[in-house]
Coordinates of C-alpha atoms in Angstrom, one line a residue:
M20 CA -53.5 11.2 40.0
N21 CA -53.2 10.3 43.7
D22 CA -56.9 11.0 44.3
A23 CA -58.0 9.0 41.3
P24 CA -60.0 5.9 42.2
I25 CA -58.9 2.2 42.5
G26 CA -60.6 0.1 39.9
I27 CA -61.9 -3.3 41.2
F28 CA -63.3 -6.0 39.0
D29 CA -65.1 -9.3 39.6
S30 CA -67.4 -11.6 37.7
G31 CA -70.2 -10.7 40.2
V32 CA -70.6 -9.8 43.8
G33 CA -67.7 -11.9 45.3
G34 CA -65.1 -9.2 44.8
L35 CA -67.0 -7.0 47.1
T36 CA -65.1 -8.8 49.9
V37 CA -61.9 -7.4 48.4
A38 CA -63.4 -4.0 48.0
R39 CA -64.6 -4.0 51.7
A40 CA -61.1 -5.1 52.8
I41 CA -59.4 -2.3 50.8
G42 CA -61.9 0.2 52.2
D43 CA -61.1 -0.9 55.7
Q44 CA -57.4 -0.6 55.3
L45 CA -57.4 2.5 53.1
P46 CA -60.4 4.6 54.1
R47 CA -59.3 7.6 52.1
E48 CA -59.2 5.8 48.8
S49 CA -61.9 6.1 46.2
M50 CA -63.0 3.0 44.4
I51 CA -65.0 2.0 41.3
Y52 CA -66.3 -1.6 41.4
I53 CA -67.6 -3.4 38.4
G54 CA -69.3 -6.7 38.6
D55 CA -69.7 -8.5 35.3
T56 CA -73.1 -9.8 36.2
A57 CA -74.0 -10.2 32.5
H58 CA -71.5 -13.1 32.2
S59 CA -71.3 -14.5 35.7
P60 CA -70.3 -17.1 36.7
Y61 CA -66.9 -17.2 35.1
G62 CA -65.9 -20.6 36.5
P63 CA -67.4 -23.0 34.0
K64 CA -66.7 -20.8 30.9
P65 CA -63.9 -21.3 28.4
I66 CA -60.7 -19.5 29.3
A67 CA -60.8 -17.5 26.0
D68 CA -64.2 -16.1 26.9
V69 CA -63.1 -15.2 30.4
R70 CA -60.0 -13.5 29.0
R71 CA -62.1 -11.4 26.6
Y72 CA -64.8 -10.4 29.2
S73 CA -62.1 -9.5 31.7
L74 CA -60.1 -7.3 29.5
E75 CA -63.2 -5.5 28.3
I76 CA -64.1 -4.7 31.9
L77 CA -60.5 -3.6 32.7
D78 CA -60.5 -1.4 29.6
T79 CA -63.7 0.2 30.9
L80 CA -62.1 0.9 34.3
V81 CA -59.0 2.4 32.7
D82 CA -61.2 4.6 30.5
Q83 CA -62.7 6.0 33.7
G84 CA -59.3 7.1 35.0
V85 CA -58.4 4.6 37.7
K86 CA -54.9 4.7 39.2
M87 CA -54.7 0.9 39.9
L88 CA -56.5 -2.2 38.7
V89 CA -57.5 -5.0 41.2
I90 CA -58.6 -8.2 39.6
A91 CA -60.8 -9.5 42.4
C92 CA -61.6 -12.7 40.6
N93 CA -59.5 -15.9 40.8
T94 CA -60.7 -17.3 37.5
A95 CA -59.9 -14.0 35.7
S96 CA -56.5 -13.7 37.3
A97 CA -55.6 -17.2 36.2
A98 CA -56.9 -16.5 32.6
M99 CA -55.3 -13.1 31.8
L100 CA -53.1 -11.6 34.5
R101 CA -50.0 -11.4 32.3
D102 CA -52.1 -9.9 29.5
A103 CA -53.4 -7.2 31.8
R104 CA -49.9 -6.3 33.1
E105 CA -48.7 -5.9 29.6
R106 CA -51.7 -4.1 28.4
Y107 CA -52.1 -1.3 31.0
S108 CA -49.7 1.4 32.3
V109 CA -51.3 1.4 35.8
P110 CA -50.3 -1.2 38.4
V111 CA -52.3 -4.4 38.4
V112 CA -53.0 -6.4 41.6
E113 CA -54.5 -9.8 41.6
V114 CA -55.8 -12.2 44.3
I115 CA -53.8 -15.5 43.8
G116 CA -50.3 -14.5 44.8
P117 CA -51.2 -12.9 48.1
A118 CA -53.2 -15.9 49.2
V119 CA -50.4 -18.3 48.2
R120 CA -47.8 -16.4 50.2
T121 CA -50.0 -16.4 53.3
A122 CA -50.9 -20.1 53.0
M123 CA -47.2 -21.1 52.7
S124 CA -46.4 -19.1 55.8
T125 CA -49.4 -20.5 57.7
T126 CA -49.2 -24.3 57.1
R127 CA -47.6 -26.4 59.9
N128 CA -47.6 -29.8 58.2
G129 CA -47.0 -28.7 54.6
R130 CA -50.4 -29.9 53.3
I131 CA -52.4 -27.1 51.7
G132 CA -55.8 -27.4 50.2
V133 CA -57.2 -25.1 47.5
I134 CA -60.9 -24.8 46.6
G135 CA -62.1 -22.7 43.7
T136 CA -64.2 -22.7 40.5
V137 CA -63.7 -25.3 37.8
G138 CA -61.8 -22.7 35.8
T139 CA -59.4 -21.7 38.6
I140 CA -58.6 -25.3 39.7
G141 CA -58.3 -26.4 36.1
S142 CA -55.8 -23.6 35.3
G143 CA -53.3 -25.0 37.8
A144 CA -52.4 -21.4 38.9
Y145 CA -52.5 -22.1 42.6
Q146 CA -50.8 -25.5 42.2
D147 CA -48.0 -24.0 40.1
M148 CA -47.2 -21.3 42.7
L149 CA -47.5 -23.5 45.7
E150 CA -45.5 -26.4 44.4
V151 CA -42.5 -24.1 43.8
N152 CA -41.8 -25.1 47.4
P153 CA -40.9 -28.8 47.3
G154 CA -42.1 -29.2 50.9
I155 CA -45.7 -28.4 50.0
Q156 CA -48.2 -31.0 49.2
V157 CA -51.3 -29.5 47.4
S158 CA -54.8 -31.0 47.3
T159 CA -57.5 -29.2 45.3
A160 CA -61.3 -29.4 44.8
A161 CA -63.6 -27.5 42.5
C162 CA -66.7 -26.2 44.2
P163 CA -68.9 -24.9 41.4
R164 CA -72.2 -24.6 43.4
F165 CA -70.6 -22.3 45.9
V166 CA -70.7 -19.3 43.6
E167 CA -74.3 -20.1 42.7
F168 CA -75.3 -20.1 46.4
V169 CA -73.6 -16.8 47.1
E170 CA -75.0 -15.1 44.0
A171 CA -78.5 -16.3 45.2
G172 CA -77.9 -14.8 48.6
D173 CA -77.8 -18.3 50.3
T174 CA -74.9 -18.6 52.7
D175 CA -76.2 -20.7 55.5
S176 CA -78.9 -23.2 54.3
P177 CA -78.8 -27.0 54.8
E178 CA -78.1 -27.2 51.1
V179 CA -74.9 -25.1 51.5
L180 CA -73.7 -27.3 54.3
A181 CA -74.4 -30.5 52.3
A182 CA -72.5 -29.2 49.3
A183 CA -69.6 -28.2 51.6
E184 CA -69.5 -31.7 53.1
E185 CA -69.4 -33.2 49.6
Y186 CA -66.8 -30.9 48.1
L187 CA -64.4 -30.8 51.1
A188 CA -64.4 -34.5 52.1
P189 CA -61.3 -35.3 49.9
L190 CA -59.4 -32.4 51.5
R191 CA -60.2 -33.5 55.0
H192 CA -59.1 -37.0 54.0
A193 CA -55.8 -35.6 52.7
G194 CA -55.1 -34.0 56.1
V195 CA -54.6 -30.4 55.0
D196 CA -54.1 -28.0 57.8
T197 CA -54.5 -24.9 55.7
L198 CA -57.3 -24.2 53.2
V199 CA -57.1 -21.5 50.5
L200 CA -60.5 -20.1 49.6
G201 CA -59.6 -19.6 45.9
C202 CA -62.6 -17.6 45.0
T203 CA -63.7 -14.2 46.3
H204 CA -67.2 -15.5 46.7
Y205 CA -66.1 -18.1 49.2
P206 CA -65.5 -15.9 52.3
F207 CA -69.3 -15.5 52.5
L208 CA -69.4 -19.2 53.1
K209 CA -66.7 -19.3 55.8
G210 CA -69.2 -20.6 58.4
A211 CA -70.0 -23.7 56.6
I212 CA -66.5 -24.3 55.3
S213 CA -65.0 -23.9 58.7
Y214 CA -67.6 -26.1 60.3
V215 CA -66.8 -28.9 57.8
M216 CA -63.0 -28.6 57.9
G217 CA -62.9 -28.3 61.7
P218 CA -61.1 -25.9 64.1
D219 CA -57.6 -27.2 63.4
V220 CA -57.6 -26.1 59.7
S221 CA -56.7 -22.4 59.0
L222 CA -58.7 -20.7 56.3
V223 CA -56.9 -18.3 54.0
S224 CA -59.0 -15.9 52.0
S225 CA -57.7 -13.4 49.5
D226 CA -59.6 -10.4 50.5
S227 CA -57.5 -9.1 53.3
E228 CA -54.2 -10.3 51.8
T229 CA -55.0 -8.6 48.5
A230 CA -55.8 -5.4 50.4
K231 CA -52.3 -5.5 52.0
D232 CA -50.8 -5.9 48.5
V233 CA -52.8 -2.9 47.3
Y234 CA -51.4 -0.8 50.2
R235 CA -47.8 -1.9 49.5
Q236 CA -48.2 -1.0 45.8
L237 CA -49.7 2.4 46.5
V238 CA -47.0 3.3 49.0
S239 CA -44.1 2.1 46.9
R240 CA -45.4 4.1 43.9
D241 CA -46.3 7.2 45.9
L242 CA -50.0 6.8 44.9
L243 CA -51.7 7.0 48.2
A244 CA -54.7 9.5 48.4
G245 CA -53.9 12.7 50.2
P246 CA -54.9 13.4 53.8
D247 CA -57.7 15.7 52.7
A248 CA -59.1 13.3 50.0
T249 CA -62.9 12.7 50.1
P250 CA -63.4 9.1 49.1
R251 CA -66.2 8.0 46.8
H252 CA -67.3 4.5 46.2
E253 CA -69.1 3.7 42.9
Y254 CA -70.6 0.4 41.9
E255 CA -71.3 -0.7 38.4
A256 CA -72.7 -3.9 36.8
T257 CA -72.9 -5.1 33.3
G258 CA -76.2 -7.0 33.8
A259 CA -79.5 -5.2 33.7
A260 CA -80.7 -6.5 37.1
T261 CA -79.1 -3.7 39.1
A262 CA -81.7 -3.7 41.8
D263 CA -80.9 -7.4 42.5
F264 CA -77.2 -6.4 42.7
I265 CA -77.9 -3.7 45.3
A266 CA -80.1 -6.0 47.4
L267 CA -77.5 -8.8 47.4
A268 CA -74.6 -6.5 48.0
N269 CA -76.3 -4.9 51.0
R270 CA -77.2 -8.3 52.4
L271 CA -73.7 -9.7 52.1
L272 CA -71.8 -6.7 53.1
G273 CA -74.0 -5.4 55.9
R274 CA -73.6 -1.8 54.5
E275 CA -75.6 0.3 52.3
V276 CA -75.0 0.3 48.6
R277 CA -77.5 3.0 47.3
D278 CA -76.9 2.9 43.5
V279 CA -75.4 0.7 40.8
R280 CA -74.8 2.1 37.4
L281 CA -75.4 -0.1 34.4
V282 CA -72.3 -0.2 32.1
R283 CA -71.9 -1.8 28.7
T284 CA -68.5 -3.0 27.7
G285 CA -67.4 -2.9 24.1
A286 CA -66.4 -6.0 22.1
I287 CA -62.6 -6.1 21.7
D288 CA -60.5 -8.1 19.3
L289 CA -57.8 -10.2 21.1
P290 CA -55.0 -12.2 19.6
A291 CA -55.3 -15.9 19.9
L292 CA -54.3 -17.5 23.2
D293 CA -50.7 -18.5 23.4
A294 CA -48.4 -20.2 25.9
R295 CA -48.2 -17.0 28.1
S296 CA -51.8 -17.4 29.1

């Protein structure tokens, strides 16, 4: 069981930032990464659809024998985290909580900004967790075009900078000193985001913080891979354009992804959404 892989899931390529951080902190661990490129982007989709797509992917990972699930997608985490933790016997790690904890310990003036997809911001997941602290003032902005830019491999064009200026202006006006990048695609746009926000604003991304959470969970559950483990990293996608996935992954990560396997998820029947989700 200890040498079983960690299963990582995202709507597309953004979660590769999380996979890279986990690999950097836990180099002996094997990983299976699935990007649901057939349904990306998740941000504008109805929460019920995101919930169904996400659980289908997680079912696929569990069927492949993973020892842990990592939901490397903020929109999916907001839509179905509790469902996932009730559905599976393996530990489930998500990206929202680690980023929230870091943001609260980082801010100096108590003003925290959060940017994310329409779905993530509309869910209120970050706002609910941050506002547990009465000393925190939260400002949010949905940045729907950011995912489109990253998925197209565009991280530094004038169009990216113009969109960042537009989206982030209200947060600058609010005087935030800490900005949570509430989507795993957004670290690829750190240059533009940091430029617009200025040097006095700390950026908090979920990739490294989630990797720390994965480490803590593996240690506490005695699930770390053994010292002689030979790690394997496998990449899968639900969309047919696997060559595009490879090219984009290599451009964004700066490391070689040689092969992406096409996987098809099965349709699953889910109970209607209730107050838990």
